[in-house]
């Protein structure tokens, strides 16, 4: 019986894990380059749904002990979900932080955009574009968790993601060049928040986990919590499972999966984290990104005007 249990707990070696192992070998041999990306701390804390929500609800809510995130969809689209939604969001946040603008250049062809996100020919399809549209047409609201304020006191922040967009994508002919570059103009306040609160990540690891939402969210959680960490933190690991949206799978299964992911991450990035006695422990560690970060210059805000024909 014991032998049977051990056999079922052996983690499957995924393509992403193989890529990470190759990355580790390359780093130990002195090769490879540090590619820096950024993610807003909102999604490093709350994440996104891992799969399509049943019934296409108008909104999705995620709670922590302190705050509550509500993501509302456009009436024609869906709540963004899965790996493609995460990679779109990371790409947009990286553009804001590194280019200091709320205007996102998505290229002159779908293939160019796919390559910007690190996918290759045949690696992405209509789902990538669908998740981009789902994301940029959504509305984000953050409020204190119920019970954390005095009776009668209401407070919250709300913003749309995209203020305007003009996309020239032919998914059936991804290499087809358009006359002009596609653009997304983010809401000014949302872009300012990203610019101020984005946390750096090693895009080498992100690319390894681009098809594994649990591993990607766990890495983002580690990068976020380790950023500016001054002393060790410890909490019941079930709270981590809830934050990562995996509590429905059972603690034993989730703990085994995350231990496997953490073991792989630590071979590349020596983060001082561990699971012990049903607790998760994180100690101050080297930063997730080892080299100098791009300077933060003033954010250049563009008005939401695109060269599109009027509808009326």
CSV table of C-alpha atoms in Angstrom, one decimal:
chain,number,residue,atom,x,y,z
A,1,UNK,CA,0.0,0.0,0.0
A,2,UNK,CA,2.8,2.4,0.9
A,3,UNK,CA,4.6,1.6,-2.3
A,4,UNK,CA,1.5,2.3,-4.3
A,5,UNK,CA,1.0,5.7,-2.7
A,6,UNK,CA,4.6,6.7,-3.4
A,7,UNK,CA,4.2,5.7,-7.0
A,8,UNK,CA,1.2,7.9,-7.5
A,9,UNK,CA,2.9,10.9,-6.0
A,10,UNK,CA,5.8,10.9,-8.4
A,11,UNK,CA,5.4,14.2,-10.4
A,12,UNK,CA,5.1,14.1,-14.1
A,13,UNK,CA,8.0,15.8,-16.0
A,14,UNK,CA,6.4,18.4,-18.1
A,15,UNK,CA,7.8,20.3,-21.1
A,16,UNK,CA,8.2,23.4,-18.9
A,17,UNK,CA,10.2,21.4,-16.3
A,18,UNK,CA,12.5,20.1,-19.0
A,19,UNK,CA,13.0,23.7,-20.2
A,20,UNK,CA,13.8,24.8,-16.7
A,21,UNK,CA,16.3,21.9,-16.3
A,22,UNK,CA,18.0,23.0,-19.5
A,23,UNK,CA,18.1,26.6,-18.2
A,24,UNK,CA,19.7,25.4,-15.0
A,25,UNK,CA,22.4,23.6,-16.9
A,26,UNK,CA,23.0,26.6,-19.1
A,27,UNK,CA,23.3,28.9,-16.1
A,28,UNK,CA,25.8,26.6,-14.4
A,29,UNK,CA,27.9,26.5,-17.5
A,30,UNK,CA,28.0,30.3,-17.5
A,31,UNK,CA,25.6,30.8,-20.4
A,32,UNK,CA,22.2,32.3,-20.9
A,33,UNK,CA,21.0,35.9,-20.5
A,34,UNK,CA,18.8,37.6,-17.9
A,35,UNK,CA,15.6,38.7,-19.5
A,36,UNK,CA,13.6,40.9,-17.1
A,37,UNK,CA,9.8,41.1,-17.0
A,38,UNK,CA,7.4,42.8,-14.6
A,39,UNK,CA,4.0,42.0,-13.1
A,40,UNK,CA,1.6,44.2,-11.2
A,41,UNK,CA,1.4,43.2,-7.6
A,42,UNK,CA,-2.4,42.9,-8.0
A,43,UNK,CA,-2.0,39.7,-10.0
A,44,UNK,CA,0.9,38.5,-8.0
A,45,UNK,CA,-1.4,38.4,-5.0
A,46,UNK,CA,-4.7,37.4,-6.6
A,47,UNK,CA,-3.7,35.6,-9.8
A,48,UNK,CA,-6.4,34.8,-12.4
A,49,UNK,CA,-8.8,31.9,-12.9
A,50,UNK,CA,-6.9,28.8,-14.2
A,51,UNK,CA,-9.7,27.7,-16.5
A,52,UNK,CA,-12.9,29.1,-18.2
A,53,UNK,CA,-15.5,29.9,-15.6
A,54,UNK,CA,-18.7,27.8,-15.8
A,55,UNK,CA,-21.7,29.8,-17.0
A,56,UNK,CA,-19.6,32.8,-18.1
A,57,UNK,CA,-20.4,34.9,-15.0
A,58,UNK,CA,-20.3,38.7,-15.2
A,59,UNK,CA,-17.6,38.9,-12.5
A,60,UNK,CA,-15.0,36.9,-10.6
A,61,UNK,CA,-14.0,37.6,-7.0
A,62,UNK,CA,-10.9,36.5,-5.2
A,63,UNK,CA,-10.3,37.3,-1.5
A,64,UNK,CA,-7.3,37.5,0.9
A,65,UNK,CA,-7.4,38.3,4.6
A,66,UNK,CA,-6.9,42.0,3.8
A,67,UNK,CA,-8.4,42.7,0.4
A,68,UNK,CA,-10.9,41.5,-2.2
A,69,UNK,CA,-10.4,41.7,-6.0
A,70,UNK,CA,-13.4,41.7,-8.4
A,71,UNK,CA,-12.8,41.3,-12.1
A,72,UNK,CA,-15.8,42.2,-14.3
A,73,UNK,CA,-16.0,41.2,-17.9
A,74,UNK,CA,-17.3,43.0,-21.0
A,75,UNK,CA,-20.8,41.9,-22.0
A,76,UNK,CA,-19.4,40.3,-25.2
A,77,UNK,CA,-16.4,38.5,-23.7
A,78,UNK,CA,-15.3,36.4,-20.7
A,79,UNK,CA,-13.3,36.7,-17.5
A,80,UNK,CA,-9.7,36.2,-18.6
A,81,UNK,CA,-8.3,32.8,-17.6
A,82,UNK,CA,-5.5,30.4,-18.1
A,83,UNK,CA,-1.9,30.8,-19.1
A,84,UNK,CA,-2.5,33.0,-22.2
A,85,UNK,CA,-4.3,35.5,-20.0
A,86,UNK,CA,-1.4,35.6,-17.6
A,87,UNK,CA,1.2,36.0,-20.4
A,88,UNK,CA,-0.8,38.8,-22.0
A,89,UNK,CA,-1.0,40.6,-18.6
A,90,UNK,CA,2.8,40.1,-17.9
A,91,UNK,CA,3.7,41.4,-21.4
A,92,UNK,CA,1.5,44.5,-21.0
A,93,UNK,CA,2.9,45.2,-17.5
A,94,UNK,CA,6.5,44.8,-18.7
A,95,UNK,CA,5.9,47.3,-21.6
A,96,UNK,CA,4.5,49.8,-19.1
A,97,UNK,CA,7.4,49.5,-16.7
A,98,UNK,CA,10.3,49.3,-19.2
A,99,UNK,CA,9.0,51.8,-21.8
A,100,UNK,CA,7.3,54.1,-19.4
A,101,UNK,CA,4.2,54.6,-21.4
A,102,UNK,CA,0.5,53.5,-21.3
A,103,UNK,CA,0.6,52.8,-25.1
A,104,UNK,CA,1.2,49.2,-25.8
A,105,UNK,CA,2.7,48.3,-29.2
A,106,UNK,CA,1.4,44.9,-30.3
A,107,UNK,CA,3.1,44.8,-33.7
A,108,UNK,CA,2.0,44.7,-37.3
A,109,UNK,CA,1.0,41.0,-37.4
A,110,UNK,CA,-0.4,38.3,-35.2
A,111,UNK,CA,2.9,36.3,-35.5
A,112,UNK,CA,4.9,39.3,-34.3
A,113,UNK,CA,2.7,39.6,-31.2
A,114,UNK,CA,2.9,35.9,-30.6
A,115,UNK,CA,6.7,36.1,-30.7
A,116,UNK,CA,6.7,39.1,-28.3
A,117,UNK,CA,5.0,36.8,-25.7
A,118,UNK,CA,7.6,34.0,-26.2
A,119,UNK,CA,5.5,31.6,-28.2
A,120,UNK,CA,6.7,30.0,-31.4
A,121,UNK,CA,4.9,29.0,-34.6
A,122,UNK,CA,2.0,26.7,-33.8
A,123,UNK,CA,2.4,27.4,-30.1
A,124,UNK,CA,-0.5,29.8,-29.8
A,125,UNK,CA,-3.8,30.2,-31.7
A,126,UNK,CA,-7.0,32.1,-31.4
A,127,UNK,CA,-7.1,31.5,-27.6
A,128,UNK,CA,-4.2,33.9,-27.2
A,129,UNK,CA,-6.0,36.7,-29.0
A,130,UNK,CA,-9.3,35.8,-27.1
A,131,UNK,CA,-7.5,36.1,-23.8
A,132,UNK,CA,-5.9,39.4,-24.8
A,133,UNK,CA,-9.4,40.9,-25.6
A,134,UNK,CA,-10.9,39.4,-22.5
A,135,UNK,CA,-8.2,41.1,-20.4
A,136,UNK,CA,-8.1,44.6,-22.0
A,137,UNK,CA,-11.9,44.9,-21.9
A,138,UNK,CA,-12.2,44.0,-18.2
A,139,UNK,CA,-12.8,46.2,-15.2
A,140,UNK,CA,-10.8,45.8,-12.0
A,141,UNK,CA,-12.0,46.7,-8.5
A,142,UNK,CA,-10.1,46.3,-5.2
A,143,UNK,CA,-11.7,46.7,-1.8
A,144,UNK,CA,-10.9,45.9,1.8
A,145,UNK,CA,-12.2,42.5,2.9
A,146,UNK,CA,-15.6,42.5,4.6
A,147,UNK,CA,-15.3,43.1,8.3
A,148,UNK,CA,-11.9,45.0,8.0
A,149,UNK,CA,-13.6,48.4,8.2
A,150,UNK,CA,-15.7,50.2,10.8
A,151,UNK,CA,-19.5,49.8,10.3
A,152,UNK,CA,-20.7,52.2,7.6
A,153,UNK,CA,-17.3,52.9,6.1
A,154,UNK,CA,-16.9,52.0,2.4
A,155,UNK,CA,-13.7,52.3,0.4
A,156,UNK,CA,-12.5,50.9,-2.9
A,157,UNK,CA,-10.6,51.5,-6.1
A,158,UNK,CA,-11.9,50.7,-9.6
A,159,UNK,CA,-10.5,51.1,-13.1
A,160,UNK,CA,-10.8,49.6,-16.6
A,161,UNK,CA,-7.8,48.0,-18.1
A,162,UNK,CA,-7.9,49.3,-21.7
A,163,UNK,CA,-9.2,52.8,-22.5
A,164,UNK,CA,-8.9,52.2,-26.3
A,165,UNK,CA,-7.5,49.5,-28.6
A,166,UNK,CA,-6.8,49.1,-32.3
A,167,UNK,CA,-5.7,45.6,-33.2
A,168,UNK,CA,-4.7,44.4,-36.6
A,169,UNK,CA,-4.6,40.6,-36.2
A,170,UNK,CA,-5.3,38.0,-38.9
A,171,UNK,CA,-5.2,34.8,-36.9
A,172,UNK,CA,-5.7,32.6,-39.9
A,173,UNK,CA,-2.8,34.2,-41.7
A,174,UNK,CA,-0.6,35.2,-38.7
A,175,UNK,CA,2.3,36.5,-40.8
A,176,UNK,CA,0.1,38.9,-42.8
A,177,UNK,CA,1.5,42.4,-42.3
A,178,UNK,CA,-1.0,45.2,-41.6
A,179,UNK,CA,-0.6,48.8,-42.8
A,180,UNK,CA,0.0,50.1,-39.2
A,181,UNK,CA,1.0,48.7,-35.9
A,182,UNK,CA,-1.7,47.6,-33.5
A,183,UNK,CA,-2.0,49.5,-30.2
A,184,UNK,CA,-3.6,49.2,-26.8
A,185,UNK,CA,-4.0,52.4,-24.7
A,186,UNK,CA,-4.3,51.6,-21.1
A,187,UNK,CA,-6.4,53.5,-18.7
A,188,UNK,CA,-4.2,56.3,-17.3
A,189,UNK,CA,-4.7,55.4,-13.6
A,190,UNK,CA,-4.2,51.7,-14.2
A,191,UNK,CA,-1.0,52.3,-16.1
A,192,UNK,CA,0.2,54.6,-13.3
A,193,UNK,CA,-0.5,51.8,-10.8
A,194,UNK,CA,1.4,49.2,-12.9
A,195,UNK,CA,4.3,51.6,-13.3
A,196,UNK,CA,4.6,52.2,-9.6
A,197,UNK,CA,3.8,48.8,-8.2
A,198,UNK,CA,5.2,46.3,-10.8
A,199,UNK,CA,7.6,43.7,-9.3
A,200,UNK,CA,10.5,42.3,-11.4
A,201,UNK,CA,10.7,38.7,-12.5
A,202,UNK,CA,13.1,36.5,-14.4
A,203,UNK,CA,11.4,35.9,-17.7
A,204,UNK,CA,13.5,32.8,-18.3
A,205,UNK,CA,11.5,31.1,-15.5
A,206,UNK,CA,8.2,32.7,-16.7
A,207,UNK,CA,8.8,31.2,-20.2
A,208,UNK,CA,9.4,27.8,-18.7
A,209,UNK,CA,6.0,28.0,-16.9
A,210,UNK,CA,4.0,29.7,-19.7
A,211,UNK,CA,1.8,26.6,-20.0
A,212,UNK,CA,1.5,25.8,-16.3
A,213,UNK,CA,-0.7,28.4,-14.5
A,214,UNK,CA,0.0,26.9,-11.0
A,215,UNK,CA,3.7,27.0,-11.4
A,216,UNK,CA,3.6,30.5,-12.9
A,217,UNK,CA,1.4,31.9,-10.1
A,218,UNK,CA,3.6,30.2,-7.4
A,219,UNK,CA,6.8,31.7,-8.9
A,220,UNK,CA,5.1,35.1,-9.1
A,221,UNK,CA,4.0,34.8,-5.5
A,222,UNK,CA,7.6,34.0,-4.4
A,223,UNK,CA,9.0,36.9,-6.4
A,224,UNK,CA,6.5,39.3,-4.9
A,225,UNK,CA,6.7,38.2,-1.3
A,226,UNK,CA,10.5,38.0,-1.4
A,227,UNK,CA,10.7,41.6,-2.8
A,228,UNK,CA,11.8,43.8,0.1
A,229,UNK,CA,11.3,41.0,2.6
A,230,UNK,CA,13.3,41.8,5.8
A,231,UNK,CA,12.5,38.8,8.0
A,232,UNK,CA,11.1,35.3,7.7
A,233,UNK,CA,7.4,34.7,7.3
A,234,UNK,CA,5.5,31.5,8.2
A,235,UNK,CA,1.9,30.7,7.8
A,236,UNK,CA,-0.3,27.6,7.3
A,237,UNK,CA,0.2,26.3,3.8
A,238,UNK,CA,-3.5,25.9,3.2
A,239,UNK,CA,-3.6,29.7,3.0
A,240,UNK,CA,-1.1,29.6,0.2
A,241,UNK,CA,-3.3,26.9,-1.5
A,242,UNK,CA,-6.3,29.2,-1.2
A,243,UNK,CA,-4.4,32.1,-2.7
A,244,UNK,CA,-3.2,30.0,-5.6
A,245,UNK,CA,-6.8,28.8,-6.2
A,246,UNK,CA,-5.9,25.1,-5.6
A,247,UNK,CA,-7.7,24.4,-2.3
A,248,UNK,CA,-10.3,22.2,-4.1
A,249,UNK,CA,-7.7,19.7,-5.1
A,250,UNK,CA,-6.8,18.6,-1.6
A,251,UNK,CA,-3.9,19.7,0.5
A,252,UNK,CA,-1.8,16.6,0.1
A,253,UNK,CA,-1.9,16.7,-3.7
A,254,UNK,CA,-1.3,20.4,-3.9
A,255,UNK,CA,1.5,20.3,-1.4
A,256,UNK,CA,3.3,17.6,-3.4
A,257,UNK,CA,2.9,19.6,-6.7
A,258,UNK,CA,4.2,22.8,-5.1
A,259,UNK,CA,7.1,21.0,-3.5
A,260,UNK,CA,8.1,19.7,-6.9
A,261,UNK,CA,7.8,23.1,-8.5
A,262,UNK,CA,9.7,24.8,-5.6
A,263,UNK,CA,12.5,22.2,-5.9
A,264,UNK,CA,13.0,23.0,-9.6
A,265,UNK,CA,12.9,26.8,-9.0
A,266,UNK,CA,15.5,26.6,-6.2
A,267,UNK,CA,17.9,24.9,-8.5
A,268,UNK,CA,17.9,28.1,-10.6
A,269,UNK,CA,17.1,30.8,-8.1
A,270,UNK,CA,18.2,30.1,-4.5
A,271,UNK,CA,15.1,31.2,-2.8
A,272,UNK,CA,14.9,30.2,0.9
A,273,UNK,CA,11.5,28.7,1.0
A,274,UNK,CA,10.1,25.4,2.2
A,275,UNK,CA,7.1,23.4,3.3
A,276,UNK,CA,7.3,22.1,6.9
A,277,UNK,CA,4.7,20.8,9.3
A,278,UNK,CA,1.8,22.0,7.1
A,279,UNK,CA,3.3,25.5,7.0
A,280,UNK,CA,5.0,27.5,4.3
A,281,UNK,CA,8.1,29.3,5.3
A,282,UNK,CA,9.9,32.1,3.3
A,283,UNK,CA,13.1,33.7,4.5
A,284,UNK,CA,14.8,36.8,2.9
A,285,UNK,CA,16.5,35.6,-0.2
A,286,UNK,CA,18.5,36.9,-3.2
A,287,UNK,CA,16.3,38.9,-5.5
A,288,UNK,CA,14.4,37.0,-8.2
A,289,UNK,CA,16.3,39.2,-10.8
A,290,UNK,CA,20.0,39.3,-10.3
A,291,UNK,CA,21.0,42.1,-12.5
A,292,UNK,CA,20.3,45.9,-12.6
A,293,UNK,CA,16.7,46.8,-13.3
A,294,UNK,CA,15.8,49.3,-16.0
A,295,UNK,CA,15.4,52.9,-14.6
A,296,UNK,CA,11.9,54.1,-13.8
A,297,UNK,CA,11.4,57.3,-15.8
A,298,UNK,CA,8.3,59.5,-15.7
A,299,UNK,CA,5.3,57.8,-17.3
A,300,UNK,CA,4.3,59.3,-20.6
A,301,UNK,CA,0.5,59.3,-20.9
A,302,UNK,CA,-1.2,59.3,-24.3
A,303,UNK,CA,-4.8,60.4,-24.8
A,304,UNK,CA,-7.2,57.6,-25.8
A,305,UNK,CA,-7.4,58.5,-29.5
A,306,UNK,CA,-6.8,56.0,-32.2
A,307,UNK,CA,-7.0,56.4,-36.0
A,308,UNK,CA,-10.2,54.4,-36.4
A,309,UNK,CA,-13.2,55.2,-38.6
A,310,UNK,CA,-16.2,56.6,-36.8
A,311,UNK,CA,-19.1,54.1,-36.3
A,312,UNK,CA,-21.7,56.8,-37.0
